[in-house]
Amino acid sequence: MDFFASQDLARRKTKWLIIYFVLAIICMIAGIYLVVVLALGAAGSRVEQAPPVALQIFDPILLAIVAVSVVTVVGFGSLYKVAELRGGGESVAAMLGGRRLPPNSRDPVERRILNVVEEMALAAGTPVPPVYLLDGEPGINAFAAGYTIDDAVIGINRGTIEQLNRDELQGVVAHEFSHILNGDMRMSIRMIGVLHGIQVLALIGYFILRGSGYGAYRSSSRNGKGAGAIILIAIGVIVIGSIGLFFARLIKASVSRQREYLADASAVQFTRNPDGIAGALKMIGAAQHGSVMESAQAEVASHMFFSNMFQYNVFNLLATHPPLLDRIQRVDQRFDGDYVAYTKSRYHRRIRREEEKPDKTAPGFPRMMPGFRILPEGIAEHFPIDPAILIAGIGLPSDDDVVYSQVLVDHIPEPLADAAREVFSARCIVFATLMDPSPQVRDRQLAIVARNEGQTSAEETVRWLPTVQSLDPRFRLPVFEILQGTLAGMSIEQYQTFHNTIEALVAADQEVDLFEFFLKHHLLVHLDRRFGKNLSTKVRFKAISPLANDVCLLIAILARVGTENDEEAAEAFRAGIGSIDPAWQDQAQRITQSFDYNELAAALHRLGESAPVIKKRVLSAAAIAITHDRHVTVEEAELFRAMSESLDCPVPPVVASPPPDRETIS
């Protein structure tokens, strides 16, 4: 299943969750209505000499009262919890007692998990998510939470980072990244809201029962009958609410278990190391605390965790994860269930793997063809480019991508990499990236920085100018993905000022570079969502025809990049756009026309609201356009990635295929 199919499946499952929720409410309304009818009938209805309620099996007024009451209670309970978690992944992490690790942490244990998450994010082509450490949790567990890739966080237990080795940590983090990339997180947060609403109904019945007391029941005959009816109704609400909660958890468990199998398989593909994910699961079986969570709030988020947080479940019906041994044997069929034996042998396994790892400092390492596969020395540049391989890599990173991302990080200048992990300097690096080459324009931009952010920020921006301007194009997008994770640590007020400064810098720049535009658009769109602006990811366009002008504009712009003249660009445009609709090929003249960046931003916004299948067609056409001349330049590769990520389609690092006389990273 590719990235786009996974996104569609996640949306369909969310719709089914809503349907199940509505059915559960209908059943609870019917059940509580019957309880009320029976309770009032048993107590004897004497209001205005009305006939006994027991004889009125169907009372539309009473049914309406019950329906409105149940919908109000459950609806408000769900909305309250969803509103409480509006902050996305960070709200979930805070609810569970997580502590955000600073991206520039020097603690060796914390630095290890931060490095693993950073490598996985760069390999997947996503912003580096904040990492939250659950200090009070000795069990081995982790979770990914958020509404979108943009507000995702990785939460990890103290027991996980202290008991697992690096390979096992990679397996756990790769598993969680699968949930991020497959669109599972939004549905997971909505499950929390659904369960909370149903649970509130049962709690109200409990409080009514507790508040009614039994004294009133023993008072006068008439009052006793009234109190008895209230008690019977309260008990009925508790029972029906509990039954509703049981079936809601049953639905949650069945949906979650299937996604866990998929995430395990994706983790193996991501790391190409079955021992990593299997080893983490084996350590859970061997560890004293297993994967049990101590937090009282963990139960509502049980479906989000890497492993089952409960030691026992009734007949495993409510288990949110498949049996531990079953998960292990799907990855490692040779495992016989002896967890102790694994703990004894894992040290020697680690030593052997370290000896077998390739030397990343060797000249020419890694040598990859476009499409993320390592090839023997000297072969890569002779292979034709298959645009289908570029599309196949979206949302499905591999071990090659992890290796290449490690090489990229190793070659980013160390002072720049360190500064990108600190909020103050990270802001100034972004400002430096947007500085105009013209001294006059640049002076105006620096004045904007000084006015909005302070003179110290302007001086820091000047300090980073030479480094940023000389940065290899292959490092610009990875650096921005690191920056984006760091900038998530700003306060809302700081971000608003930062956002305004970026807009002012771009407006002052008289000649915006196309790649700089995509970087700016990519950064602000995703950070806007992180800070609660523009949270909607609703699909507005399910057909591509209303987006014809937007698609043609985008393909025309990409067709210009990396071509020698307008004729070659027109051929690339026709090849790309023809894969969508041959009738659109007559718009090839657009490649000779200038365009407005506001027009491009609006086109990207509309395309971002299209269905996954439409995004796939657009990106396929873009891949055909940039590979039409049979090789991909560094500028084309990074522009394609930036554009794709602006459409919420993360692309792993694309290795360019330069002519033989060009250098590769070494």
XYZ file of C-alpha atoms in Angstrom:
666
model
C 0.000 0.000 0.000
C 1.517 3.349 -1.037
C 1.395 6.657 0.853
C -1.646 7.981 -1.008
C -3.662 4.773 -0.530
C -2.802 4.834 3.195
C -4.042 8.416 3.455
C -7.304 7.476 1.738
C -7.712 4.445 3.991
C -7.138 6.554 7.118
C -9.821 9.011 5.996
C -12.267 6.180 5.294
C -11.605 4.644 8.705
C -12.254 8.033 10.310
C -15.627 8.176 8.550
C -16.448 4.674 9.800
C -15.497 5.760 13.317
C -18.060 8.570 13.055
C -20.677 6.092 11.795
C -19.953 3.734 14.707
C -20.202 6.693 17.069
C -23.643 7.656 15.714
C -24.855 4.049 15.927
C -23.621 3.825 19.514
C -25.542 6.990 20.435
C -28.724 5.662 18.787
C -28.438 2.400 20.717
C -27.823 4.222 23.984
C -30.829 6.498 23.375
C -33.023 3.450 22.784
C -31.664 1.655 25.845
C -31.996 4.609 28.205
C -35.489 5.382 26.881
C -36.617 1.843 27.737
C -35.038 2.124 31.179
C -36.849 5.424 31.838
C -40.179 4.005 30.651
C -39.818 0.922 32.849
C -38.600 2.914 35.855
C -41.426 5.419 35.696
C -43.927 2.625 35.116
C -42.629 0.720 38.119
C -42.784 3.806 40.293
C -46.304 4.645 39.052
C -46.893 7.902 37.245
C -49.402 10.109 39.142
C -48.759 13.412 37.441
C -52.113 14.997 36.520
C -53.792 11.564 36.755
C -52.029 10.518 33.522
C -52.273 6.854 32.552
C -49.400 4.686 33.791
C -46.226 5.293 31.835
C -45.728 1.549 31.551
C -48.715 1.476 29.241
C -47.214 4.179 27.006
C -44.593 2.086 25.258
C -43.958 4.843 22.752
C -43.996 8.385 24.089
C -42.538 10.777 21.472
C -42.091 13.608 23.972
C -40.251 11.396 26.435
C -38.155 9.924 23.603
C -37.249 13.421 22.435
C -36.205 14.416 25.961
C -34.028 11.313 26.334
C -32.500 11.757 22.856
C -31.640 15.409 23.411
C -30.187 14.621 26.836
C -27.988 11.764 25.585
C -26.790 13.645 22.489
C -26.046 16.716 24.600
C -24.108 14.823 27.250
C -22.117 12.620 24.867
C -21.638 15.392 22.306
C -20.403 17.945 24.813
C -18.221 15.338 26.505
C -16.559 14.466 23.185
C -16.237 18.085 22.063
C -14.717 19.047 25.404
C -12.017 16.384 25.096
C -11.313 17.188 21.442
C -11.067 20.896 22.317
C -8.739 20.026 25.189
C -6.513 18.206 22.695
C -6.756 20.936 20.067
C -3.035 21.512 20.450
C -2.504 18.156 18.742
C 0.436 15.996 19.706
C 1.770 18.422 22.282
C -1.547 18.357 24.159
C -1.499 14.557 24.264
C 2.114 14.533 25.448
C 1.329 17.083 28.175
C -1.727 15.053 29.255
C 0.534 12.022 29.718
C 3.105 13.989 31.721
C 5.708 14.315 28.969
C 8.648 16.716 29.162
C 9.839 18.202 25.898
C 13.503 17.503 25.253
C 15.418 20.550 24.016
C 16.724 19.854 20.476
C 20.223 20.914 21.589
C 20.299 18.656 24.675
C 23.786 17.417 25.589
C 22.624 14.598 27.852
C 24.039 11.413 26.207
C 20.865 9.358 26.651
C 18.595 12.170 25.479
C 20.966 13.012 22.612
C 20.740 9.445 21.332
C 16.961 9.449 20.971
C 17.007 12.976 19.521
C 19.531 11.865 16.895
C 17.476 8.791 15.995
C 14.284 10.852 15.582
C 16.134 13.471 13.536
C 17.614 10.846 11.198
C 14.239 9.183 10.713
C 12.525 12.513 10.003
C 15.111 13.578 7.419
C 14.968 10.152 5.781
C 11.180 10.382 5.574
C 11.264 13.971 4.324
C 9.248 15.353 7.241
C 9.929 18.149 9.725
C 11.776 16.878 12.783
C 9.024 16.351 15.396
C 9.510 17.425 19.004
C 10.412 14.581 21.352
C 8.668 14.285 24.721
C 10.175 12.149 27.459
C 7.873 10.493 30.007
C 10.288 10.511 32.944
C 8.030 8.632 35.359
C 7.465 5.633 33.086
C 9.880 2.703 33.637
C 8.136 0.489 31.045
C 9.229 0.213 27.404
C 6.722 2.165 25.348
C 6.353 5.106 22.966
C 3.705 6.911 20.944
C 3.191 9.322 18.068
C 0.416 11.886 18.406
C -0.948 14.790 16.408
C -3.549 15.731 13.830
C -1.105 16.042 10.929
C 2.568 15.596 10.117
C 3.005 19.262 11.064
C 1.918 19.018 14.705
C 3.145 15.479 15.336
C 5.255 14.633 18.368
C 7.116 11.528 19.421
C 6.604 10.525 23.048
C 8.940 8.013 24.628
C 9.228 6.432 28.073
C 12.316 6.794 30.234
C 12.444 2.993 30.354
C 12.595 2.844 26.542
C 15.649 5.056 26.117
C 17.456 3.465 29.059
C 16.845 -0.205 28.197
C 16.981 -0.324 24.381
C 20.069 -0.113 22.223
C 20.272 2.129 19.162
C 19.000 -0.476 16.680
C 16.005 -1.224 18.896
C 15.299 2.489 19.333
C 15.402 2.878 15.557
C 12.825 0.119 15.246
C 10.493 1.783 17.758
C 10.851 5.244 16.196
C 10.388 3.833 12.680
C 7.168 2.159 13.875
C 5.887 5.482 15.208
C 6.858 7.290 12.003
C 4.714 4.803 10.123
C 1.708 6.024 12.126
C 2.654 9.618 11.284
C 3.029 8.944 7.560
C -0.031 6.691 7.236
C -2.420 9.244 8.709
C -3.325 7.187 11.781
C -2.881 9.978 14.324
C -5.961 12.090 13.551
C -8.214 9.061 13.941
C -6.469 8.181 17.209
C -7.182 11.583 18.751
C -10.805 11.429 17.623
C -11.106 8.031 19.308
C -10.126 9.685 22.579
C -12.967 12.187 22.145
C -15.530 9.482 21.303
C -14.600 7.354 24.295
C -14.650 10.331 26.644
C -18.166 11.350 25.550
C -19.559 7.869 26.179
C -17.688 7.630 29.465
C -19.225 10.917 30.641
C -22.693 9.382 30.248
C -21.788 6.504 32.572
C -20.219 8.933 35.070
C -23.374 11.054 35.185
C -25.393 7.947 36.053
C -22.910 7.199 38.846
C -23.167 10.711 40.311
C -26.970 10.649 40.111
C -26.988 7.338 41.959
C -24.577 8.618 44.564
C -26.417 11.915 45.018
C -29.883 10.416 45.276
C -28.963 8.414 48.376
C -31.090 5.783 49.943
C -32.554 7.929 52.719
C -35.096 9.486 50.400
C -36.039 6.023 49.214
C -37.077 5.090 52.784
C -38.992 8.309 53.553
C -42.613 8.610 52.504
C -44.237 6.206 50.113
C -44.684 8.758 47.348
C -41.202 10.244 47.701
C -39.779 6.780 47.993
C -41.317 5.765 44.694
C -39.865 8.910 43.069
C -36.430 8.258 44.504
C -36.683 4.634 43.443
C -37.377 5.683 39.858
C -34.347 7.982 39.923
C -32.152 5.209 41.297
C -33.360 2.738 38.667
C -32.744 5.285 35.900
C -29.271 6.052 37.279
C -28.387 2.353 37.395
C -29.718 1.929 33.862
C -27.629 4.871 32.603
C -24.514 3.401 34.240
C -25.137 -0.034 32.731
C -25.958 1.222 29.236
C -23.109 3.750 29.307
C -20.727 1.013 30.398
C -21.956 -1.312 27.658
C -21.541 1.514 25.134
C -18.050 2.165 26.449
C -17.210 -1.542 26.185
C -18.229 -1.706 22.528
C -16.498 1.592 21.764
C -13.296 0.152 23.215
C -13.871 -3.032 21.239
C -14.060 -0.994 18.023
C -10.943 0.937 19.058
C -9.058 -2.281 19.724
C -10.002 -3.946 16.432
C -9.012 -0.882 14.387
C -5.759 -0.384 16.285
C -4.537 -3.990 16.038
C -4.520 -3.979 12.233
C -2.628 -0.678 12.115
C 0.012 -2.095 14.457
C 0.811 -4.950 12.058
C 1.204 -2.445 9.227
C 3.436 -0.181 11.332
C 5.679 -3.126 12.286
C 6.078 -4.083 8.616
C 6.822 -0.464 7.691
C 9.460 -0.247 10.419
C 11.271 -3.230 8.898
C 11.199 -1.579 5.471
C 12.310 1.739 6.945
C 15.339 0.354 8.773
C 15.912 -2.824 6.735
C 16.777 -4.392 10.070
C 14.153 -6.813 11.431
C 16.288 -7.247 14.551
C 15.549 -3.645 15.537
C 11.756 -3.789 15.850
C 11.818 -7.469 16.878
C 14.497 -6.761 19.491
C 12.453 -3.940 21.027
C 9.425 -6.244 21.308
C 11.577 -9.023 22.820
C 12.931 -6.591 25.400
C 9.347 -5.774 26.382
C 8.765 -9.485 26.988
C 11.917 -9.730 29.099
C 11.681 -6.439 31.009
C 10.391 -6.263 34.568
C 7.823 -3.579 33.785
C 7.133 -4.731 30.238
C 5.257 -1.971 28.402
C 2.919 -1.089 31.280
C 2.145 2.621 31.724
C 1.923 4.207 35.176
C 0.068 7.403 34.209
C -3.619 7.482 35.133
C -4.285 9.308 31.847
C -2.613 6.640 29.711
C -5.714 4.456 29.407
C -7.566 6.919 27.163
C -4.589 6.940 24.789
C -3.817 3.210 24.996
C -4.330 2.733 21.247
C -1.568 5.253 20.500
C 1.244 3.384 22.206
C 3.910 1.183 20.655
C 2.855 -1.796 22.753
C -0.091 -2.866 24.893
C -0.030 -0.859 28.131
C -2.051 -3.494 30.026
C -0.655 -6.801 31.199
C -3.984 -8.584 30.912
C -7.209 -8.112 28.955
C -10.487 -10.027 29.089
C -10.021 -12.716 26.421
C -7.808 -10.153 24.632
C -11.001 -8.585 23.255
C -10.019 -5.110 24.399
C -6.316 -5.427 23.593
C -5.337 -2.463 21.429
C -2.327 -4.386 20.123
C -1.821 -7.920 18.787
C -0.222 -10.484 21.144
C 3.456 -9.709 21.687
C 4.710 -13.106 20.491
C 2.581 -12.900 17.356
C 4.077 -9.508 16.457
C 7.606 -10.781 16.997
C 7.125 -13.931 14.940
C 5.734 -11.959 12.020
C 9.079 -10.180 11.889
C 11.335 -12.992 13.164
C 9.821 -16.398 12.416
C 12.675 -18.205 14.188
C 11.894 -16.737 17.620
C 10.628 -19.408 20.033
C 9.434 -17.151 22.839
C 12.574 -17.333 25.007
C 12.948 -13.671 25.988
C 15.746 -14.307 28.482
C 17.911 -15.944 25.824
C 17.547 -12.860 23.648
C 18.761 -10.537 26.401
C 21.861 -12.709 26.809
C 22.714 -12.659 23.120
C 21.858 -9.057 22.214
C 25.236 -7.670 23.295
C 27.055 -9.954 20.862
C 24.523 -9.107 18.150
C 25.248 -5.412 18.588
C 29.010 -5.929 18.314
C 28.575 -7.982 15.148
C 26.300 -5.383 13.524
C 28.749 -2.608 14.327
C 31.501 -4.566 12.574
C 29.311 -5.155 9.511
C 28.226 -1.548 9.050
C 29.734 0.169 5.987
C 32.263 2.946 6.393
C 30.417 6.212 5.896
C 33.733 8.081 5.632
C 34.869 6.065 2.609
C 35.209 8.123 -0.613
C 32.043 8.155 -2.688
C 29.815 6.675 0.037
C 26.951 6.338 -0.500
C 26.634 6.030 -4.282
C 22.918 6.053 -5.097
C 20.765 6.205 -8.151
C 17.800 8.582 -8.148
C 15.088 6.632 -6.446
C 17.019 5.853 -3.293
C 18.908 2.646 -4.101
C 22.633 2.164 -3.506
C 24.455 1.063 -6.660
C 28.037 0.061 -7.381
C 30.518 2.868 -8.009
C 30.222 4.499 -11.430
C 26.847 3.040 -12.392
C 24.345 5.516 -10.941
C 24.716 8.280 -13.517
C 24.144 5.865 -16.430
C 20.733 4.666 -15.286
C 17.629 6.277 -16.781
C 15.402 8.069 -14.307
C 12.083 6.406 -13.644
C 9.601 8.975 -12.298
C 7.520 6.131 -10.844
C 10.379 5.418 -8.426
C 10.274 9.003 -7.189
C 6.544 8.709 -6.477
C 6.917 5.257 -4.906
C 9.304 6.725 -2.326
C 6.773 9.264 -1.019
C 5.832 8.350 2.535
C 7.717 5.044 2.258
C 11.322 5.674 3.271
C 13.855 2.866 3.283
C 17.134 2.079 4.990
C 18.975 3.687 2.075
C 17.209 6.929 2.910
C 18.250 6.631 6.559
C 21.870 6.070 5.544
C 21.806 8.988 3.137
C 20.195 11.287 5.720
C 22.970 10.361 8.152
C 25.537 11.312 5.511
C 23.768 14.626 4.892
C 23.706 15.454 8.608
C 27.381 14.496 8.937
C 28.273 16.937 6.144
C 26.252 19.905 7.397
C 28.773 22.330 8.947
C 28.784 21.516 12.645
C 28.254 25.117 13.862
C 25.248 25.416 11.544
C 23.795 22.084 12.693
C 24.184 23.096 16.349
C 22.646 26.529 15.758
C 19.704 24.985 13.876
C 18.783 23.151 17.093
C 18.547 26.339 19.182
C 15.468 28.566 18.816
C 17.163 31.981 18.768
C 19.786 31.031 16.190
C 17.315 28.966 14.163
C 15.182 32.070 13.600
C 18.183 34.026 12.401
C 19.258 31.264 9.997
C 15.823 31.488 8.367
C 16.175 35.271 8.121
C 19.624 34.887 6.556
C 18.224 32.462 3.967
C 15.755 35.124 2.818
C 18.294 37.955 2.531
C 18.544 39.556 -0.926
C 21.952 39.652 -2.695
C 21.523 43.381 -3.291
C 23.117 45.405 -0.427
C 20.387 48.061 -0.613
C 17.542 45.557 -0.326
C 19.422 43.570 2.307
C 19.866 46.680 4.453
C 16.108 47.237 4.376
C 15.554 43.605 5.352
C 18.008 43.811 8.251
C 16.205 46.916 9.451
C 12.968 44.907 9.468
C 14.633 42.171 11.533
C 16.021 44.725 13.988
C 12.642 46.462 14.331
C 10.585 43.272 14.765
C 13.032 40.917 16.496
C 15.646 43.202 18.069
C 19.126 44.376 17.138
C 20.735 41.214 18.518
C 18.723 39.124 16.062
C 19.817 41.362 13.187
C 23.474 40.933 14.192
C 23.036 37.158 14.470
C 21.442 37.132 11.010
C 24.462 38.944 9.552
C 26.763 36.441 11.242
C 25.068 33.515 9.483
C 24.861 35.133 6.055
C 28.187 33.797 4.665
C 27.456 30.249 5.873
C 23.930 30.200 4.476
C 24.890 31.735 1.139
C 27.678 29.188 0.593
C 25.587 26.197 1.708
C 25.381 23.327 -0.772
C 21.814 23.183 -2.220
C 21.513 19.569 -1.046
C 21.643 20.720 2.562
C 19.081 23.511 2.425
C 15.918 21.427 2.767
C 17.353 19.082 5.454
C 18.487 22.140 7.434
C 14.987 23.629 7.157
C 13.451 20.365 8.372
C 15.692 20.540 11.443
C 14.856 24.235 11.856
C 11.149 23.546 11.691
C 11.310 21.102 14.580
C 13.347 23.593 16.610
C 11.048 26.534 15.859
C 8.125 24.543 17.230
C 9.577 25.478 20.630
C 8.603 29.149 20.219
C 5.725 30.599 22.159
C 2.603 31.636 20.235
C 3.552 35.309 20.646
C 7.096 34.663 19.400
C 5.770 32.772 16.418
C 3.351 35.539 15.448
C 6.230 38.028 15.427
C 8.423 35.559 13.505
C 5.644 34.973 10.945
C 5.189 38.716 10.406
C 8.938 39.186 10.009
C 9.161 36.459 7.363
C 6.308 38.002 5.376
C 7.939 41.428 5.570
C 11.330 40.070 4.438
C 9.783 38.362 1.436
C 7.861 41.508 0.520
C 11.066 43.562 0.724
C 12.978 41.091 -1.477
C 12.518 42.308 -5.052
C 13.756 39.054 -6.615
C 12.459 36.030 -4.720
C 14.252 32.837 -5.664
C 11.867 29.988 -6.562
C 13.439 27.576 -4.091
C 13.397 30.246 -1.377
C 9.686 30.714 -2.050
C 9.022 26.998 -1.579
C 11.120 26.953 1.592
C 9.231 29.929 2.998
C 5.839 28.528 1.965
C 6.701 25.061 3.301
C 7.949 26.473 6.598
C 5.075 28.860 7.325
C 2.254 26.569 6.206
C 3.461 23.794 8.492
C 4.323 26.047 11.425
C 0.920 27.736 11.112
C -0.686 24.372 11.770
C 1.714 23.650 14.610
C 0.654 26.899 16.307
C -3.071 26.398 15.794
C -3.593 28.435 12.619
C -5.157 26.863 9.534
C -5.707 23.471 11.164
C -8.214 22.326 8.548
C -7.113 19.488 6.294
C -10.531 19.046 4.731
C -10.580 17.691 1.183
C -12.390 20.211 -1.031
C -11.393 18.911 -4.457
C -12.141 15.306 -5.411
C -11.810 15.922 -9.163
C -8.796 17.376 -10.930
C -10.600 19.402 -13.612
C -11.339 22.452 -11.360
C -7.597 22.593 -10.627
C -6.439 22.627 -14.264
C -4.929 26.134 -14.130
C -3.165 25.423 -10.844
C -1.697 22.148 -12.121
C -0.529 23.695 -15.400
C 1.130 26.576 -13.539
C 3.013 24.211 -11.238
C 4.198 21.871 -14.007
C 5.196 24.833 -16.191
C 7.369 26.245 -13.404
C 9.065 22.899 -12.771
C 9.586 22.318 -16.500
C 11.706 25.480 -16.694
C 14.127 24.277 -14.029
C 17.104 22.321 -15.323
C 16.364 22.894 -19.026
C 18.537 24.810 -21.487
C 15.851 26.673 -23.444
C 12.115 27.234 -23.843
C 11.799 24.447 -26.408
C 13.180 21.823 -24.014
C 11.014 23.230 -21.227
C 7.931 23.018 -23.447
C 8.692 19.372 -24.223
C 9.088 18.613 -20.518
C 5.798 20.407 -19.788
C 3.905 18.494 -22.475
C 5.329 15.188 -21.246
C 4.296 15.905 -17.656
C 0.906 17.482 -18.218
C 0.034 14.914 -20.883
C 0.109 12.202 -18.222
C -2.897 13.937 -16.636
C -4.836 15.165 -19.656
C -3.441 15.434 -23.223
C -5.903 18.273 -23.868
C -3.952 20.445 -21.418
C -0.767 20.218 -23.492
C -1.786 23.275 -25.516
C -0.960 25.405 -22.469
C 2.766 24.857 -23.014
C 3.130 28.582 -23.739
C 2.850 29.147 -19.974
C 6.521 28.266 -19.594
C 7.469 31.509 -21.358
C 5.204 33.634 -19.189
C 6.156 35.243 -15.923
C 4.144 34.312 -12.865
C 3.223 35.963 -9.630
C 4.281 34.302 -6.385
C 0.913 35.089 -4.847
C -0.655 33.152 -7.726
C 1.667 30.226 -7.036
C 0.887 30.325 -3.288
C -2.844 30.263 -4.026
C -2.364 27.330 -6.428
C -0.446 25.362 -3.794
C -3.159 26.104 -1.224
C -5.894 24.748 -3.498
C -3.846 21.699 -4.486
C -3.216 21.074 -0.789
C -6.982 20.724 -0.330
C -7.292 18.046 -3.020
C -7.810 14.320 -2.459
C -4.691 12.121 -2.133
C -5.332 10.506 -5.525
C -5.213 13.960 -7.164
C -1.985 14.857 -5.385
C -0.488 11.608 -6.655
C -1.384 12.489 -10.259
C 0.042 16.005 -9.907
C 3.294 14.804 -8.366
C 3.601 12.055 -10.984
C 3.295 14.706 -13.697
C 5.889 16.836 -11.884
C 8.270 13.855 -11.679
C 7.842 13.188 -15.407
C 8.595 16.842 -16.187
C 11.826 17.041 -14.192
C 13.077 13.637 -15.429
C 12.203 14.245 -19.078
C 15.864 14.887 -19.988
C 16.882 11.600 -18.297
C 18.714 13.108 -15.347
C 17.834 15.109 -12.257
C 19.883 18.083 -11.138
C 20.338 18.986 -7.481
C 18.087 22.027 -7.957
C 15.346 19.919 -9.572
C 15.570 17.235 -6.893
C 15.295 19.639 -3.958
C 12.639 21.759 -5.675
C 10.551 18.630 -6.247
C 10.907 17.704 -2.589
C 10.027 21.190 -1.350
C 6.987 21.344 -3.617
C 5.811 17.873 -2.576
C 6.170 18.637 1.103
C 4.192 21.856 0.583
C 1.356 19.536 -0.507
C 1.762 17.393 2.656
C 3.461 14.596 0.700
C 6.858 13.984 2.361
C 9.598 12.840 -0.011
C 12.750 11.054 1.190
C 16.082 12.560 0.068
C 16.308 12.465 -3.719
C 19.851 11.837 -4.914
C 20.529 13.820 -8.078
C 22.047 12.226 -11.158
C 24.642 14.780 -12.248
C 26.815 14.406 -15.345
C 30.011 12.414 -14.636
C 32.114 15.546 -14.206
C 30.057 16.775 -11.233
C 30.935 15.935 -7.653
C 28.851 13.896 -5.272
C 28.856 14.077 -1.518
C 31.925 12.348 -0.185
